[in-house]
Coordinates of N, CA and C and ligand atoms in Angstrom, one line a residue:
X1 N 61.6 15.7 21.3 CA 61.0 16.5 20.3 C 59.7 17.1 20.7
X2 N 58.9 16.3 21.5 CA 57.6 16.8 22.0 C 56.5 16.6 20.9
X3 N 55.3 17.0 21.3 CA 54.2 16.9 20.4 C 53.8 18.2 19.8
X4 N 53.5 18.2 18.5 CA 53.1 19.4 17.8 C 51.8 19.2 17.1
X5 N 50.8 20.0 17.6 CA 49.4 19.8 17.1 C 49.1 20.7 15.9
X6 N 48.7 20.2 14.8 CA 48.3 21.0 13.6 C 46.8 21.4 13.7
X7 N 46.6 22.7 14.0 CA 45.2 23.2 14.2 C 44.4 23.1 12.9
X8 N 45.0 22.8 11.7 CA 44.3 22.8 10.5 C 44.0 21.3 10.0
X9 N 44.3 20.3 10.8 CA 44.0 19.0 10.4 C 42.5 18.8 10.3
X10 N 42.0 17.8 9.5 CA 40.6 17.7 9.1 C 39.7 17.5 10.3
X11 N 40.2 16.8 11.4 CA 39.4 16.5 12.5 C 39.2 17.8 13.4
X12 N 40.2 18.6 13.4 CA 40.1 19.9 14.1 C 39.0 20.7 13.4
X13 N 39.0 20.7 12.0 CA 37.9 21.4 11.3 C 36.6 20.8 11.6
X14 N 36.5 19.5 11.7 CA 35.2 18.9 12.1 C 34.8 19.4 13.5
X15 N 35.7 19.4 14.4 CA 35.4 19.9 15.8 C 34.9 21.4 15.8
X16 N 35.5 22.2 14.9 CA 35.1 23.6 14.9 C 33.8 23.8 14.1
X17 N 33.3 22.7 13.5 CA 32.0 22.8 12.7 C 32.3 23.4 11.3
X18 N 33.5 23.3 10.8 CA 33.8 23.9 9.5 C 33.5 22.9 8.4
X19 N 33.5 21.6 8.7 CA 33.1 20.6 7.7 C 32.2 19.6 8.4
X20 N 31.2 19.0 7.7 CA 30.2 18.2 8.3 C 30.7 16.8 8.7
X21 N 30.0 16.2 9.5 CA 30.3 14.8 9.9 C 29.0 14.1 10.2
X22 N 29.0 12.8 10.2 CA 27.8 12.0 10.6 C 28.1 11.5 12.0
X23 N 27.6 12.3 12.9 CA 27.8 12.1 14.4 C 27.1 10.8 14.8
X24 N 27.8 10.0 15.6 CA 27.3 8.8 16.2 C 27.0 9.1 17.7
X25 N 27.9 9.9 18.3 CA 27.9 10.2 19.7 C 28.7 11.5 20.0
X26 N 28.1 12.3 20.9 CA 28.9 13.5 21.3 C 28.8 13.5 22.9
X27 N 30.0 13.7 23.5 CA 30.0 13.8 25.0 C 30.7 15.1 25.3
X28 N 31.0 15.3 26.6 CA 31.6 16.6 27.0 C 33.0 16.7 26.4
X29 N 33.7 15.6 26.2 CA 35.1 15.7 25.8 C 35.4 14.9 24.6
X30 N 34.4 14.3 24.0 CA 34.7 13.4 22.8 C 33.6 13.5 21.8
X31 N 34.0 13.1 20.5 CA 33.1 13.1 19.4 C 33.3 11.8 18.7
X32 N 32.2 11.1 18.3 CA 32.3 9.9 17.5 C 31.5 10.1 16.2
X33 N 32.1 9.7 15.1 CA 31.4 9.9 13.8 C 31.8 8.8 12.8
X34 N 31.0 8.7 11.8 CA 31.2 7.7 10.8 C 32.5 8.0 10.0
X35 N 33.3 7.0 9.7 CA 34.4 7.2 8.8 C 33.9 7.5 7.4
X36 N 34.5 8.4 6.7 CA 34.0 8.8 5.4 C 34.3 7.7 4.3
X37 N 35.2 6.9 4.6 CA 35.6 5.8 3.7 C 35.6 4.5 4.4
X38 N 34.5 3.9 4.7 CA 34.4 2.8 5.7 C 35.1 1.5 5.1
X39 N 35.8 0.9 6.0 CA 36.5 -0.4 5.7 C 35.7 -1.6 5.9
X40 N 34.5 -1.4 6.6 CA 33.6 -2.5 6.9 C 32.3 -1.9 7.2
X41 N 31.2 -2.7 7.4 CA 29.9 -2.2 7.6 C 29.8 -1.3 8.8
X42 N 30.6 -1.5 9.8 CA 30.7 -0.6 11.0 C 32.1 0.0 10.9
X43 N 32.2 1.3 10.8 CA 33.5 2.0 10.9 C 33.3 3.4 11.5
X44 N 33.5 3.5 12.8 CA 33.3 4.8 13.5 C 34.7 5.2 14.0
X45 N 34.9 6.5 14.0 CA 36.0 7.1 14.6 C 35.7 7.9 15.9
X46 N 36.4 7.7 16.9 CA 36.2 8.4 18.2 C 37.4 9.3 18.4
X47 N 37.1 10.6 18.6 CA 38.2 11.5 18.8 C 38.0 12.3 20.1
X48 N 39.0 12.7 20.8 CA 38.9 13.6 21.9 C 38.7 15.0 21.3
X49 N 38.0 15.9 22.1 CA 37.9 17.3 21.6 C 39.1 18.1 21.8
X50 N 40.0 17.6 22.7 CA 41.2 18.3 23.0 C 42.3 18.1 21.9
X51 N 43.3 19.0 21.8 CA 44.3 18.9 20.7 C 45.4 17.9 21.0
X52 N 45.1 16.7 20.8 CA 46.1 15.6 21.0 C 46.4 14.9 19.7
X53 N 47.7 14.7 19.4 CA 48.1 14.2 18.1 C 47.9 12.7 18.0
X54 N 48.0 12.0 19.1 CA 48.1 10.5 19.1 C 47.7 9.9 20.4
X55 N 47.6 8.6 20.4 CA 47.2 7.9 21.7 C 48.3 8.2 22.8
X56 N 49.5 8.2 22.4 CA 50.6 8.4 23.5 C 50.5 9.8 24.0
X57 N 50.3 10.8 23.1 CA 50.1 12.2 23.5 C 48.9 12.3 24.5
X58 N 47.8 11.6 24.1 CA 46.6 11.7 25.0 C 46.9 11.0 26.3
X59 N 47.6 9.9 26.3 CA 47.9 9.2 27.6 C 48.8 10.0 28.4
X60 N 49.7 10.7 27.8 CA 50.7 11.5 28.6 C 50.0 12.8 29.2
X61 N 49.2 13.4 28.4 CA 48.8 14.8 28.8 C 47.3 15.1 29.0
X62 N 46.4 14.2 28.6 CA 45.0 14.4 28.8 C 44.7 14.4 30.3
X63 N 43.6 15.1 30.7 CA 43.2 15.0 32.1 C 42.5 13.7 32.4
X64 N 42.4 13.3 33.7 CA 41.7 12.1 34.0 C 40.2 12.2 33.5
X65 N 39.6 13.4 33.6 CA 38.2 13.5 33.1 C 38.1 13.2 31.6
X66 N 39.1 13.8 30.9 CA 39.1 13.5 29.4 C 39.3 12.0 29.1
X67 N 40.2 11.4 29.8 CA 40.5 10.0 29.6 C 39.3 9.1 29.9
X68 N 38.6 9.4 31.0 CA 37.4 8.6 31.4 C 36.3 8.8 30.4
X69 N 36.1 10.1 30.0 CA 35.1 10.4 29.0 C 35.3 9.7 27.7
X70 N 36.6 9.7 27.3 CA 36.9 9.1 26.0 C 36.8 7.6 26.0
X71 N 37.2 7.0 27.1 CA 37.1 5.5 27.2 C 35.6 5.1 27.3
X72 N 34.8 5.8 28.0 CA 33.4 5.5 28.1 C 32.7 5.7 26.7
X73 N 33.2 6.7 26.0 CA 32.6 7.0 24.7 C 32.9 5.8 23.7
X74 N 34.1 5.2 23.8 CA 34.4 4.0 23.0 C 33.4 2.9 23.4
X75 N 33.2 2.7 24.7 CA 32.2 1.7 25.1 C 30.8 2.0 24.6
X76 N 30.4 3.2 24.6 CA 29.1 3.6 24.2 C 28.9 3.4 22.6
X77 N 30.0 3.7 21.9 CA 29.9 3.5 20.4 C 29.8 2.0 20.1
X78 N 30.5 1.2 20.9 CA 30.3 -0.3 20.7 C 28.9 -0.8 21.0
X79 N 28.3 -0.1 22.0 CA 26.9 -0.5 22.2 C 26.0 0.0 21.1
X80 N 26.2 1.3 20.7 CA 25.3 1.9 19.7 C 25.4 1.1 18.4
X81 N 26.6 0.6 18.0 CA 26.8 0.0 16.7 C 26.5 -1.5 16.8
X82 N 26.3 -2.1 18.0 CA 25.9 -3.4 18.2 C 27.0 -4.5 18.0
X83 N 28.3 -4.0 18.0 CA 29.4 -5.0 17.7 C 29.8 -5.8 19.0
X84 N 29.4 -5.4 20.1 CA 29.9 -6.0 21.4 C 29.5 -7.5 21.4
X85 N 30.4 -8.4 21.6 CA 30.0 -9.8 21.8 C 29.2 -10.0 23.0
X86 N 29.4 -9.2 24.1 CA 28.6 -9.4 25.3 C 27.1 -9.0 25.1
X87 N 26.8 -8.4 24.0 CA 25.4 -8.0 23.7 C 24.9 -8.7 22.4
X88 N 25.6 -9.8 22.0 CA 25.2 -10.5 20.9 C 25.8 -10.1 19.6
X89 N 26.7 -9.1 19.6 CA 27.5 -8.7 18.4 C 28.6 -9.7 18.1
X90 N 29.2 -9.6 16.9 CA 30.2 -10.6 16.5 C 31.6 -10.0 16.6
X91 N 31.8 -8.9 17.3 CA 33.1 -8.4 17.6 C 33.5 -7.3 16.7
X92 N 34.7 -6.8 17.0 CA 35.2 -5.6 16.3 C 36.7 -5.4 16.5
X93 N 37.3 -4.5 15.8 CA 38.7 -4.2 16.1 C 38.8 -2.7 16.4
X94 N 39.6 -2.4 17.4 CA 39.9 -1.0 17.7 C 41.3 -0.7 17.4
X95 N 41.5 0.4 16.6 CA 42.8 0.7 16.1 C 43.1 2.2 16.3
X96 N 44.3 2.4 16.7 CA 44.8 3.8 16.8 C 46.1 3.9 16.1
X97 N 46.1 4.2 14.8 CA 47.3 4.4 14.0 C 48.1 5.6 14.5
X98 N 49.4 5.4 14.6 CA 50.2 6.5 15.2 C 51.5 6.6 14.4
X99 N 51.7 7.8 13.8 CA 53.0 8.1 13.2 C 53.1 7.4 11.8
X100 N 54.3 7.6 11.3 CA 54.6 7.2 9.9 C 54.6 5.7 9.7
X101 N 55.1 4.9 10.6 CA 55.1 3.4 10.4 C 53.7 2.9 10.4
X102 N 52.8 3.5 11.1 CA 51.4 3.0 11.1 C 50.5 3.7 10.1
X103 N 51.2 4.6 9.3 CA 50.5 5.4 8.2 C 49.3 6.1 8.8
X104 N 49.5 6.9 9.9 CA 48.5 7.8 10.4 C 48.3 9.0 9.5
X105 N 47.1 9.0 8.9 CA 46.8 10.1 7.9 C 46.4 11.4 8.6
X106 N 45.6 11.3 9.7 CA 45.1 12.5 10.3 C 45.7 12.7 11.6
X107 N 46.5 13.8 11.8 CA 47.3 14.0 13.1 C 46.5 14.5 14.2
X108 N 45.3 14.0 14.4 CA 44.5 14.2 15.6 C 44.1 12.8 16.2
X109 N 44.4 12.5 17.4 CA 44.2 11.2 17.9 C 42.8 10.7 17.6
X110 N 42.7 9.5 17.1 CA 41.4 8.9 16.9 C 41.5 7.3 17.0
X111 N 40.5 6.8 17.5 CA 40.4 5.3 17.6 C 39.3 4.9 16.5
X112 N 39.7 3.9 15.7 CA 38.8 3.3 14.7 C 38.1 2.2 15.5
X113 N 36.7 2.1 15.3 CA 36.0 0.9 15.7 C 35.5 0.3 14.4
X114 N 36.0 -0.8 14.1 CA 35.6 -1.5 12.8 C 35.0 -2.8 13.1
X115 N 33.9 -3.1 12.4 CA 33.3 -4.4 12.6 C 32.2 -4.6 11.6
X116 N 31.4 -5.7 11.9 CA 30.2 -5.9 11.0 C 30.6 -7.0 9.9
X117 N 31.8 -7.4 9.9 CA 32.2 -8.6 9.0 C 33.5 -9.2 9.6
X118 N 33.9 -10.4 9.2 CA 35.1 -10.9 9.6 C 36.3 -10.1 9.1
X119 N 37.2 -9.7 10.0 CA 38.2 -8.7 9.6 C 39.6 -9.3 9.2
X120 N 39.6 -10.7 9.3 CA 40.9 -11.3 9.0 C 41.9 -11.1 10.1
X121 N 43.1 -11.5 9.8 CA 44.2 -11.4 10.8 C 44.6 -9.9 10.9
X122 N 45.2 -9.6 12.0 CA 45.4 -8.3 12.4 C 46.4 -7.5 11.5
X123 N 47.5 -8.1 11.2 CA 48.6 -7.3 10.5 C 49.1 -8.3 9.4
X124 N 49.2 -7.7 8.2 CA 49.8 -8.6 7.1 C 51.3 -8.8 7.4
X125 N 51.8 -9.9 7.0 CA 53.2 -10.3 7.3 C 54.2 -9.6 6.3
X126 N 53.6 -8.9 5.3 CA 54.5 -8.3 4.2 C 55.3 -7.2 4.8
Ligands
AMP201 P1 44.3 7.1 10.0 O1 45.0 6.6 8.8 O2 44.3 6.2 11.2 O3 44.8 8.5 10.3 O4 42.8 7.2 9.6 C1 42.2 8.4 9.2 C2 40.7 8.1 8.8 O5 40.0 9.3 8.7 C3 40.6 7.3 7.5 O6 39.9 6.1 7.7 C4 39.7 8.3 6.6 O7 38.8 7.6 5.8 C5 39.0 9.1 7.7 N1 38.6 10.4 7.3 C6 39.3 11.3 6.6 N2 38.6 12.5 6.4 C7 37.4 12.2 7.0 C8 36.2 13.0 7.2 N3 36.1 14.2 6.7 N4 35.1 12.5 7.8 C9 35.2 11.2 8.3 N5 36.3 10.4 8.2 C10 37.4 10.9 7.6

């Protein structure tokens, strides 16, 4: 079936500057901003600037430069938000929901960095 990117998704609009965001970090190929509906005291979304639907799309088709930039941006966000155990933080969860089973709401690849409180177990058994 292949990947089909919707240019009108909300994160594409953020990247075009059509709607505001609370930027945490901007790099050459990535943008990180506060989640509008935070699930914990720290809740930041990191997105690539390129038109990728999901983590698997990004892994398949992004350039090495984009992948390095994005991965480093995640590390930088963990530093900025202070969640890194290696720097005295109490940890975090990184999540990339993909497709309908994971209830991905926005069809532009994003990684959630969530922390600042105990997050409980990873997945409910229900
Ligand atoms: P997901 O279910 O993984 O696709 O997550 C989408 C996330 O985007 C949710 O946590 C929303 O709260 C967040 N979100 C939706 N619209 C915005 C927005 N305009 N600015 C920041 N975060 C948003």
